[in-house]
């Protein structure tokens, strides 16, 4: 699989990686070429993403092994791993793993994790991580890969990693209060007209009377305001002109105000 990929690597890359030990100086295309070359050398499938790059605080960038790398290495080289010891040393859980190859060669590595102040599931998960670390470290060691695996990378303090700070999340602008709806202008008074007729009509409420006012303009308006009805009656009897302010309501055309050239009576003043 790896042979199908273009793995030609420039000699300058070899110099920077092997002599200077600094992968951060490589361009993106050089990093890809180096990645593919490492996979080809150890027989791993690059499409399974067995490695990852990680920048360190000292400016260097390293390649570390993921689970896919150690799993493939055990399969390819028939590595057998056995846990030979588990012990707690000063609040640290230490696991010793032994790896062996078919020809008889063996190797041992430990995996250690602090379990101080841990209980229950947290303590159990930490102990399992220590065992996983031991198995992966001994697998890389017996296969001749002197690199970190992802369980060791997880233990590196964040201060030692060159992790770019997260981009600030722009805050949405504060919600703006809804503008007050425009206040409609009051209805304008109509032209001067005469009151031709004022009729009373009953309503469902026996205490309320509906008044129908017919104007000389041909309009018929209604009101339940006794004061307006009284003024309309006096204007009709005196034959004086009026200016009516009319609004459309659910009851039809409603008389809102009635202007004459006479002063209001006492029952028309609301205070």
XYZ file of N, CA and C in Angstrom:
813
model
N 0.835 -1.209 0.000
C 0.000 0.000 0.000
C 0.865 1.254 0.000
N 1.878 1.261 0.889
C 2.723 2.449 0.989
C 3.550 2.654 -0.270
N 3.869 1.528 -1.007
C 4.702 1.650 -2.197
C 3.961 2.376 -3.315
N 2.590 2.444 -3.225
C 1.843 3.127 -4.253
C 1.947 4.637 -4.105
N 2.465 5.108 -2.984
C 2.563 6.539 -2.741
C 3.921 7.056 -3.166
N 3.976 8.322 -3.483
C 5.241 8.953 -3.861
C 6.016 9.249 -2.577
N 7.130 8.538 -2.350
C 7.890 8.687 -1.111
C 9.295 9.210 -1.364
N 9.534 9.814 -2.527
C 10.840 10.389 -2.799
C 11.123 11.500 -1.798
N 12.294 11.417 -1.161
C 12.618 12.386 -0.111
C 13.941 13.072 -0.440
N 13.967 14.342 -0.284
C 15.142 15.131 -0.623
C 16.246 14.898 0.417
N 17.510 14.841 0.003
C 18.605 14.669 0.972
C 18.640 15.769 2.027
N 18.162 16.973 1.676
C 18.151 18.051 2.665
C 17.243 17.709 3.839
N 16.186 16.958 3.570
C 15.281 16.552 4.647
C 16.003 15.605 5.594
N 16.756 14.659 5.028
C 17.517 13.720 5.855
C 18.467 14.475 6.769
N 19.124 15.519 6.237
C 20.069 16.287 7.037
C 19.368 16.983 8.195
N 18.258 17.604 7.930
C 17.561 18.345 8.982
C 16.985 17.425 10.047
N 16.476 16.258 9.618
C 15.836 15.350 10.571
C 16.861 14.557 11.372
N 17.839 13.950 10.675
C 18.783 13.063 11.351
C 19.860 13.823 12.105
N 20.343 14.913 11.542
C 21.439 15.646 12.179
C 20.914 16.685 13.169
N 19.930 17.456 12.751
C 19.419 18.509 13.623
C 18.262 18.037 14.505
N 17.617 16.949 14.125
C 16.506 16.425 14.927
C 15.343 17.379 15.028
N 15.124 18.174 14.011
C 14.072 19.188 14.080
C 13.151 19.057 12.879
N 11.934 18.547 13.121
C 10.967 18.387 12.043
C 10.222 19.684 11.740
N 10.343 20.654 12.627
C 9.608 21.896 12.418
C 10.159 22.698 11.243
N 11.397 22.414 10.833
C 12.005 23.145 9.726
C 11.519 22.637 8.372
N 10.784 21.539 8.371
C 10.326 20.968 7.112
C 9.103 21.714 6.604
N 8.991 21.791 5.294
C 7.776 22.340 4.696
C 6.667 21.301 4.782
N 5.472 21.709 4.453
C 4.352 20.773 4.519
C 4.570 19.583 3.584
N 5.046 19.841 2.391
C 5.294 18.735 1.454
C 6.423 17.841 1.949
N 7.443 18.420 2.591
C 8.537 17.623 3.141
C 8.059 16.780 4.321
N 7.164 17.335 5.128
C 6.613 16.554 6.236
C 5.828 15.341 5.734
N 5.089 15.546 4.661
C 4.348 14.422 4.085
C 5.300 13.364 3.558
N 6.368 13.825 2.868
C 7.341 12.869 2.329
C 8.032 12.106 3.447
N 8.392 12.807 4.531
C 9.038 12.145 5.666
C 8.077 11.149 6.320
N 6.833 11.548 6.489
C 5.815 10.679 7.102
C 5.676 9.382 6.299
N 5.554 9.537 4.971
C 5.397 8.353 4.114
C 6.638 7.474 4.145
N 7.811 8.121 4.232
C 9.049 7.339 4.248
C 9.162 6.520 5.525
N 8.769 7.109 6.660
C 8.805 6.362 7.919
C 7.839 5.181 7.845
N 6.631 5.419 7.325
C 5.666 4.319 7.193
C 6.207 3.209 6.294
N 6.828 3.608 5.182
C 7.383 2.608 4.264
C 8.524 1.827 4.921
N 9.343 2.513 5.700
C 10.499 1.857 6.327
C 10.074 0.793 7.326
N 9.052 1.095 8.126
C 8.630 0.147 9.168
C 7.472 -0.730 8.724
N 6.996 -0.549 7.490
C 5.963 -1.414 6.944
C 4.552 -1.098 7.411
N 4.279 0.169 7.751
C 2.937 0.530 8.218
C 2.135 1.181 7.101
N 0.825 1.039 7.192
C -0.080 1.603 6.204
C -0.343 3.066 6.556
N 0.108 4.017 5.734
C -0.072 5.439 6.077
C -1.537 5.866 6.088
N -2.387 5.108 5.368
C -3.798 5.494 5.323
C -4.498 5.276 6.665
N -3.929 4.520 7.564
C -4.520 4.301 8.889
C -4.067 5.347 9.903
N -3.257 6.302 9.455
C -2.748 7.399 10.303
C -2.056 6.850 11.553
N -0.949 6.137 11.371
C -0.264 5.561 12.534
C 0.540 6.582 13.341
N 0.858 7.735 12.766
C 1.670 8.737 13.465
C 0.985 10.100 13.403
N 1.469 10.986 14.280
C 1.031 12.380 14.252
C 2.205 13.263 14.629
N 2.170 14.511 14.135
C 3.169 15.499 14.516
C 2.671 16.276 15.727
N 3.618 16.658 16.606
C 3.259 17.504 17.738
C 4.359 18.535 17.942
N 4.006 19.837 17.991
C 5.017 20.875 18.241
C 5.311 20.977 19.737
N 6.583 21.173 20.079
C 6.988 21.304 21.478
C 7.351 22.758 21.778
N 7.409 23.062 23.072
C 7.668 24.439 23.492
C 9.089 24.887 23.163
N 10.013 23.928 23.026
C 11.390 24.302 22.705
C 11.585 24.617 21.223
N 10.482 24.643 20.464
C 10.556 24.991 19.053
C 10.652 23.802 18.132
N 10.947 22.618 18.679
C 11.050 21.434 17.838
C 9.675 20.809 17.621
N 9.615 19.987 16.598
C 8.393 19.244 16.287
C 8.768 17.778 16.153
N 7.988 16.905 16.809
C 8.331 15.481 16.812
C 7.189 14.679 16.221
N 7.520 13.461 15.841
C 6.539 12.506 15.342
C 6.312 11.470 16.432
N 5.067 11.227 16.789
C 4.787 10.213 17.822
C 3.811 9.180 17.280
N 3.837 8.008 17.922
C 3.065 6.863 17.439
C 1.684 6.827 18.070
N 0.692 6.539 17.255
C -0.671 6.336 17.729
C -0.945 4.839 17.922
N -2.126 4.533 18.400
C -2.482 3.127 18.642
C -2.383 2.295 17.375
N -2.748 2.899 16.214
C -2.690 2.150 14.964
C -1.280 1.670 14.667
N -0.263 2.438 15.078
C 1.130 2.034 14.828
C 1.499 0.807 15.643
N 1.237 0.829 16.961
C 1.635 -0.312 17.807
C 0.825 -1.556 17.480
N -0.452 -1.396 17.136
C -1.263 -2.569 16.768
C -0.720 -3.225 15.502
N -0.369 -2.397 14.505
C 0.170 -2.977 13.264
C 1.544 -3.600 13.487
N 2.374 -2.974 14.315
C 3.708 -3.523 14.569
C 3.625 -4.889 15.252
N 2.703 -5.031 16.223
C 2.566 -6.331 16.885
C 2.134 -7.406 15.892
N 1.245 -7.030 14.963
C 0.771 -7.992 13.979
C 1.869 -8.351 12.967
N 2.569 -7.332 12.476
C 3.584 -7.564 11.442
C 4.763 -8.388 11.956
N 5.196 -8.125 13.198
C 6.396 -8.774 13.733
C 6.072 -9.891 14.720
N 4.796 -10.241 14.824
C 4.378 -11.341 15.712
C 4.873 -11.106 17.138
N 4.654 -9.885 17.614
C 5.102 -9.521 18.954
C 4.099 -10.062 19.970
N 4.596 -10.758 20.964
C 3.766 -11.253 22.062
C 4.086 -10.433 23.305
N 3.038 -9.871 23.925
C 3.221 -9.008 25.086
C 2.572 -9.647 26.302
N 3.340 -9.690 27.407
C 2.850 -10.258 28.664
C 3.086 -9.264 29.789
N 2.106 -9.093 30.666
C 2.279 -8.266 31.855
C 2.945 -9.130 32.926
N 4.109 -8.712 33.375
C 4.862 -9.522 34.337
C 4.803 -8.952 35.747
N 4.365 -7.705 35.911
C 4.304 -7.136 37.260
C 3.347 -5.963 37.293
N 2.636 -5.871 38.429
C 1.785 -4.710 38.725
C 2.028 -4.351 40.179
N 2.367 -3.105 40.446
C 2.646 -2.711 41.824
C 2.386 -1.223 42.013
N 2.174 -0.847 43.265
C 1.972 0.546 43.637
C 3.204 1.014 44.384
N 3.852 2.041 43.849
C 5.065 2.579 44.461
C 4.830 4.055 44.752
N 4.668 4.377 46.045
C 4.475 5.776 46.465
C 3.381 6.472 45.652
N 2.190 5.938 45.719
C 1.012 6.496 45.042
C 1.118 6.453 43.525
N 2.037 5.664 42.998
C 2.179 5.522 41.550
C 1.955 4.064 41.183
N 1.054 3.843 40.248
C 0.763 2.487 39.787
C 1.720 2.169 38.652
N 2.518 1.125 38.828
C 3.570 0.766 37.880
C 3.272 -0.612 37.301
N 3.247 -0.686 35.971
C 3.007 -1.944 35.263
C 4.242 -2.268 34.427
N 4.715 -3.491 34.523
C 5.859 -3.938 33.719
C 5.364 -4.900 32.654
N 5.665 -4.578 31.383
C 5.253 -5.425 30.266
C 6.494 -6.017 29.597
N 6.392 -7.289 29.233
C 7.494 -7.971 28.535
C 7.018 -8.362 27.145
N 7.825 -8.018 26.134
C 7.522 -8.375 24.756
C 8.534 -9.405 24.278
N 8.067 -10.318 23.449
C 8.965 -11.344 22.903
C 8.652 -11.567 21.437
N 9.717 -11.907 20.672
C 9.591 -12.206 19.254
C 9.752 -13.706 19.028
N 9.292 -14.207 17.884
C 9.388 -15.658 17.646
C 10.816 -16.210 17.747
N 11.827 -15.408 17.396
C 13.201 -15.918 17.469
C 13.749 -15.921 18.887
N 12.962 -15.476 19.857
C 13.376 -15.564 21.257
C 13.819 -14.256 21.876
N 13.976 -13.194 21.129
C 14.406 -11.937 21.702
C 13.292 -11.331 22.539
N 13.652 -10.763 23.689
C 12.663 -10.169 24.591
C 13.072 -8.750 24.958
N 12.119 -8.029 25.483
C 12.360 -6.648 25.927
C 11.312 -6.337 26.992
N 11.630 -5.410 27.876
C 10.693 -5.017 28.917
C 10.602 -3.498 29.001
N 9.405 -3.004 29.334
C 9.181 -1.578 29.566
C 8.121 -1.435 30.645
N 8.131 -0.290 31.294
C 7.127 -0.040 32.319
C 6.189 1.077 31.859
N 5.016 1.071 32.449
C 4.070 2.165 32.290
C 3.644 2.606 33.669
N 3.770 3.877 33.981
C 3.490 4.366 35.332
C 2.535 5.548 35.272
N 1.581 5.563 36.219
C 0.625 6.658 36.336
C 0.355 6.924 37.813
N 0.243 8.180 38.158
C -0.072 8.547 39.537
C -1.537 8.258 39.831
N -1.787 7.595 40.977
C -3.166 7.315 41.381
C -3.475 7.994 42.715
N -2.654 8.980 43.080
C -2.882 9.694 44.336
C -4.231 10.398 44.305
N -4.986 10.244 45.373
C -6.291 10.904 45.558
C -7.330 10.471 44.536
N -7.111 9.336 43.875
C -8.090 8.838 42.912
C -8.875 7.683 43.516
N -10.152 7.644 43.200
C -11.012 6.569 43.683
C -11.969 6.153 42.576
N -12.502 4.972 42.738
C -13.553 4.511 41.837
C -13.125 4.430 40.394
N -14.008 4.935 39.515
C -13.776 4.814 38.078
C -12.532 5.581 37.636
N -12.283 6.747 38.247
C -11.095 7.505 37.885
C -9.821 6.726 38.167
N -9.768 6.031 39.313
C -8.594 5.219 39.671
C -8.464 4.046 38.715
N -9.608 3.402 38.383
C -9.569 2.245 37.485
C -9.086 2.646 36.091
N -9.587 3.778 35.574
C -9.167 4.223 34.240
C -7.681 4.552 34.204
N -7.170 5.154 35.281
C -5.744 5.492 35.335
C -4.890 4.239 35.371
N -5.322 3.226 36.092
C -4.565 1.967 36.146
C -4.552 1.282 34.780
N -5.674 1.338 34.064
C -5.708 0.739 32.721
C -4.805 1.509 31.763
N -4.748 2.840 31.919
C -3.866 3.640 31.068
C -2.407 3.268 31.293
N -2.041 3.003 32.546
C -0.664 2.595 32.842
C -0.325 1.282 32.155
N -1.273 0.349 32.143
C -1.033 -0.940 31.481
C -0.910 -0.752 29.976
N -1.787 0.096 29.399
C -1.710 0.368 27.961
C -0.378 1.009 27.603
N 0.060 1.946 28.434
C 1.341 2.596 28.184
C 2.481 1.590 28.183
N 2.483 0.666 29.146
C 3.547 -0.340 29.210
C 3.574 -1.194 27.951
N 2.402 -1.631 27.494
C 2.334 -2.490 26.307
C 2.819 -1.748 25.063
N 2.413 -0.504 24.897
C 2.797 0.223 23.692
C 4.277 0.600 23.722
N 4.792 0.957 24.894
C 6.212 1.318 24.979
C 7.100 0.122 24.667
N 6.739 -1.049 25.183
C 7.583 -2.214 24.931
C 7.462 -2.670 23.477
N 6.289 -2.437 22.856
C 6.130 -2.779 21.441
C 7.028 -1.914 20.574
N 7.030 -0.590 20.831
C 7.897 0.296 20.062
C 9.369 -0.036 20.299
N 9.697 -0.378 21.541
C 11.095 -0.661 21.869
C 11.604 -1.910 21.168
N 10.838 -2.981 21.205
C 11.333 -4.239 20.628
C 11.358 -4.185 19.100
N 10.548 -3.258 18.529
C 10.544 -3.098 17.078
C 11.549 -2.051 16.609
N 12.281 -1.481 17.549
C 13.344 -0.548 17.197
C 12.891 0.860 16.882
N 11.712 1.266 17.357
C 11.238 2.634 17.131
C 11.365 3.419 18.430
N 12.375 4.271 18.507
C 12.585 5.063 19.706
C 11.808 6.358 19.656
N 10.484 6.270 19.754
C 9.647 7.464 19.723
C 8.567 7.347 20.785
N 7.970 8.470 21.091
C 6.883 8.492 22.062
C 5.627 7.877 21.457
N 4.806 7.288 22.334
C 3.483 6.877 21.873
C 2.471 7.849 22.461
N 1.215 7.737 22.039
C 0.230 8.756 22.412
C -0.079 8.778 23.901
N 0.107 7.662 24.629
C -0.121 7.695 26.073
C 0.949 8.520 26.773
N 2.167 8.522 26.221
C 3.226 9.344 26.806
C 3.034 10.813 26.450
N 2.552 11.074 25.229
C 2.291 12.446 24.831
C 1.218 13.055 25.720
N 0.226 12.235 26.124
C -0.849 12.731 26.991
C -0.323 13.173 28.347
N 0.843 12.624 28.770
C 1.407 12.987 30.068
C 2.334 14.192 30.002
N 2.623 14.687 28.803
C 3.489 15.856 28.686
C 2.715 17.077 29.170
N 3.275 17.878 30.084
C 2.549 19.074 30.545
C 2.191 19.982 29.386
N 1.058 20.603 29.503
C 0.612 21.509 28.444
C 1.613 22.635 28.242
N 2.289 23.036 29.328
C 3.254 24.128 29.213
C 4.440 23.761 28.331
N 4.676 22.439 28.151
C 5.800 21.997 27.322
C 5.413 21.844 25.860
N 4.123 21.966 25.571
C 3.663 21.854 24.197
C 3.421 23.243 23.632
N 3.723 23.393 22.390
C 3.498 24.668 21.720
C 2.130 24.623 21.059
N 1.118 24.804 21.881
C -0.246 24.745 21.380
C -0.740 26.165 21.164
N -1.108 26.505 19.953
C -1.569 27.876 19.718
C -2.820 28.164 20.534
N -2.907 29.357 21.100
C -4.104 29.683 21.876
C -5.331 29.688 20.982
N -6.458 29.300 21.535
C -7.673 29.301 20.708
C -8.033 30.713 20.269
N -8.525 30.785 19.068
C -8.939 32.091 18.549
C -10.089 32.621 19.381
N -10.045 33.897 19.693
C -11.147 34.455 20.489
C -12.470 34.332 19.753
N -13.465 33.968 20.493
C -14.796 33.818 19.913
C -15.471 35.189 19.925
N -15.790 35.694 18.761
C -16.430 37.021 18.748
C -17.794 36.962 19.427
N -18.002 37.910 20.311
C -19.279 37.961 21.009
C -20.319 38.634 20.126
N -21.519 38.090 20.145
C -22.554 38.745 19.336
C -22.877 40.116 19.915
N -23.260 41.022 19.088
C -23.616 42.357 19.606
C -24.802 42.249 20.552
N -24.826 43.103 21.563
C -25.948 43.045 22.505
C -27.257 43.289 21.780
N -28.284 42.587 22.218
C -29.571 42.780 21.533
C -30.066 44.211 21.676
N -30.512 44.732 20.590
C -31.037 46.084 20.586
C -32.521 46.057 20.933
N -32.954 46.988 21.783
C -34.388 46.997 22.106
C -35.217 47.290 20.868
N -36.342 46.620 20.819
C -37.234 46.851 19.687
C -37.693 48.308 19.695
N -37.585 48.939 18.549
C -38.043 50.336 18.510
C -39.542 50.415 18.784
N -39.894 51.467 19.482
C -41.317 51.653 19.763
C -42.071 51.844 18.458
N -43.192 51.161 18.338
C -43.964 51.348 17.097
C -44.417 52.794 16.973
N -44.427 53.287 15.779
C -44.847 54.687 15.606
C -46.284 54.889 16.075
N -46.476 55.987 16.722
C -47.815 56.310 17.217
C -48.622 56.907 16.064
N -49.712 56.255 15.729
C -50.483 56.801 14.599
C -51.041 58.166 14.956
N -51.079 59.040 14.005
C -51.630 60.376 14.278
C -53.124 60.283 14.605
N -53.599 61.202 15.433
C -55.030 61.179 15.754
C -55.854 61.463 14.513
N -57.019 60.876 14.464
C -57.860 61.125 13.287
C -58.191 62.610 13.161
N -58.157 63.059 11.943
C -58.420 64.484 11.697
C -59.919 64.735 11.641
N -60.276 65.915 12.071
C -61.693 66.302 12.005
C -62.100 66.531 10.555
N -63.335 66.191 10.253
C -63.829 66.350 8.898
C -64.267 67.782 8.617
N -64.824 67.983 7.453
C -65.280 69.336 7.100
C -66.535 69.717 7.908
N -66.892 70.995 7.807
C -68.103 71.459 8.508
C -69.331 70.865 7.832
N -70.162 70.231 8.681
C -71.401 69.619 8.185
C -72.516 69.930 9.185
N -73.719 69.493 8.858
C -74.859 69.633 9.756
C -75.337 68.267 10.213
N -75.863 68.243 11.400
C -76.444 67.013 11.932
C -77.893 66.956 11.474
N -78.210 65.857 10.760
C -79.566 65.726 10.248
C -80.460 64.946 11.200
N -79.890 63.930 11.884
C -80.737 63.097 12.735
C -79.869 62.424 13.792
N -80.462 62.246 14.994
C -79.829 61.493 16.072
C -80.841 60.477 16.582
N -80.550 59.180 16.411
C -81.472 58.130 16.826
C -80.826 57.295 17.921
N -81.686 56.822 18.825
C -81.203 55.938 19.884
C -81.494 54.490 19.493
N -80.548 53.584 19.836
C -80.729 52.159 19.553
C -80.272 51.359 20.774
N -81.066 50.337 21.180
C -80.670 49.556 22.358
C -79.455 48.668 22.054
N -78.746 48.307 23.101
C -77.626 47.363 22.996
C -77.892 46.179 23.911
N -76.988 45.203 23.902
C -77.155 44.042 24.767
C -77.061 44.417 26.237
N -76.363 45.501 26.510
C -76.258 45.982 27.884
C -77.363 47.012 28.111
N -78.290 46.706 29.031
C -79.413 47.647 29.221
C -78.977 49.007 29.744
N -77.752 49.101 30.275
C -77.267 50.368 30.802
C -76.559 51.207 29.753
N -76.389 50.674 28.547
C -75.663 51.374 27.489
C -76.611 51.608 26.319
N -76.594 52.826 25.802
C -77.421 53.186 24.644
C -76.531 53.547 23.468
N -76.884 53.033 22.312
C -76.163 53.358 21.089
C -76.888 54.516 20.391
N -76.126 55.526 19.963
C -76.688 56.683 19.254
C -76.179 56.647 17.810
N -77.105 56.776 16.873
C -76.765 56.816 15.449
C -76.979 58.251 14.963
N -75.909 58.848 14.463
C -75.932 60.245 14.049
C -75.775 60.310 12.534
N -76.758 60.946 11.870
C -76.697 61.097 10.420
C -76.247 62.517 10.101
N -75.203 62.621 9.258
C -74.628 63.922 8.908
C -75.060 64.320 7.508
N -74.940 65.618 7.227
C -75.340 66.115 5.910
C -74.415 65.643 4.800
N -73.238 65.121 5.170
C -72.308 64.567 4.166
C -72.739 63.185 3.694
N -73.819 62.680 4.280
C -74.294 61.353 3.907
C -73.762 60.242 4.796
N -72.868 60.566 5.731
C -72.291 59.551 6.626
C -73.209 59.312 7.810
N -73.230 58.062 8.265
C -73.928 57.726 9.499
C -72.893 57.163 10.462
N -72.780 57.808 11.608
C -71.786 57.404 12.600
C -72.505 57.024 13.880
N -71.781 56.258 14.729
C -72.378 55.811 15.984
C -71.504 56.234 17.147
N -72.120 56.297 18.333
C -71.376 56.572 19.562
C -72.202 56.085 20.741
N -71.514 55.713 21.804
C -72.207 55.358 23.043
C -71.941 56.421 24.101
N -71.288 57.509 23.698
C -70.978 58.589 24.626
C -72.159 59.567 24.665
N -72.744 59.661 25.835
C -73.923 60.505 25.982
C -73.611 61.972 25.691
N -72.439 62.429 26.116
C -72.061 63.827 25.890
C -72.009 64.166 24.423
N -71.409 63.275 23.583
C -71.351 63.533 22.151
C -72.744 63.532 21.545
N -73.585 62.595 21.999
C -74.953 62.529 21.467
C -75.736 63.796 21.811
N -75.558 64.302 23.058
C -76.259 65.526 23.469
C -75.823 66.711 22.634
N -74.512 66.812 22.360
C -74.012 67.926 21.560
C -74.556 67.834 20.130
N -74.614 66.593 19.614
C -75.147 66.428 18.259
C -76.609 66.835 18.199
N -77.390 66.479 19.249
C -78.808 66.858 19.276
C -78.965 68.371 19.320
N -78.193 69.081 20.149
C -78.301 70.521 20.255
C -77.912 71.204 18.941
N -76.863 70.639 18.296
C -76.448 71.222 17.018
C -77.541 71.057 15.982
N -78.249 69.888 15.972
C -79.327 69.679 15.013
C -80.478 70.653 15.287
N -80.826 70.810 16.591
C -81.937 71.687 16.933
C -81.605 73.152 16.643
N -80.348 73.533 16.870
C -79.968 74.931 16.644
C -79.584 75.203 15.206
N -79.358 74.125 14.436
C -78.979 74.288 13.039
C -77.581 74.812 12.855
N -76.686 74.570 13.827
C -75.312 75.071 13.712
C -74.427 73.970 13.120
N -73.410 74.335 12.371
C -72.534 73.325 11.765
C -71.601 72.689 12.808
N -71.144 71.519 12.457
C -70.220 70.770 13.334
C -69.085 70.206 12.484
N -68.008 69.885 13.175
C -66.900 69.132 12.542
C -66.751 67.828 13.299
N -66.975 66.727 12.623
C -66.972 65.405 13.263
C -65.634 64.698 13.017
N -65.091 64.126 14.081
C -63.901 63.261 13.968
C -64.391 61.825 14.039
N -64.068 61.059 12.989
C -64.641 59.714 12.842
C -63.515 58.682 12.749
N -63.706 57.535 13.386
C -62.764 56.410 13.326
C -63.519 55.147 12.974
N -62.842 54.278 12.222
C -63.448 52.992 11.892
C -63.196 52.013 13.026
N -64.229 51.357 13.522
C -64.109 50.375 14.600
C -64.879 49.125 14.208
N -64.879 48.147 15.130
C -65.582 46.888 14.834
C -67.094 47.095 14.765
N -67.559 48.229 15.276
C -68.990 48.517 15.213
C -69.352 49.359 13.999
N -68.388 49.742 13.205
C -68.631 50.592 12.039
C -67.877 51.895 12.173
N -68.439 52.961 11.647
C -67.823 54.285 11.717
C -68.239 54.925 13.040
N -67.238 55.148 13.912
C -67.517 55.624 15.271
C -67.199 57.108 15.386
N -68.117 57.830 16.026
C -67.919 59.255 16.277
C -67.005 59.420 17.486
N -65.829 60.017 17.262
C -64.836 60.165 18.312
C -64.930 61.542 18.964
N -65.151 62.555 18.168
C -65.239 63.919 18.703
C -66.182 64.728 17.809
N -66.736 65.749 18.408
C -67.655 66.614 17.665
C -67.371 68.057 18.084
N -66.964 68.879 17.123
C -66.586 70.265 17.399
C -67.673 71.192 16.878
N -68.102 72.106 17.770
C -69.040 73.154 17.366
C -68.465 74.495 17.818
N -69.172 75.559 17.513
C -68.694 76.873 17.941
C -69.322 77.300 19.255
N -69.893 76.338 19.993
C -70.471 76.640 21.297
C -69.629 75.966 22.372
N -69.546 76.523 23.571
C -68.766 75.895 24.648
C -69.439 74.617 25.122
N -68.650 73.657 25.671
C -69.235 72.401 26.149
C -70.077 72.647 27.386
N -71.076 71.804 27.586
C -71.904 71.865 28.783
C -71.221 71.110 29.916
N -71.802 71.202 31.111
C -71.181 70.592 32.297
C -71.089 69.061 32.175
N -72.100 68.411 31.575
C -72.058 66.941 31.470
C -71.083 66.443 30.425
N -70.559 67.361 29.552
C -69.574 66.974 28.545
C -68.140 67.096 29.036
N -67.938 67.787 30.173
C -66.569 67.948 30.706
C -66.239 66.732 31.558
N -65.180 65.993 31.250
C -64.895 64.727 31.941
C -64.283 64.911 33.303
N -64.106 66.100 33.826
C -63.496 66.274 35.145
C -64.153 67.448 35.847
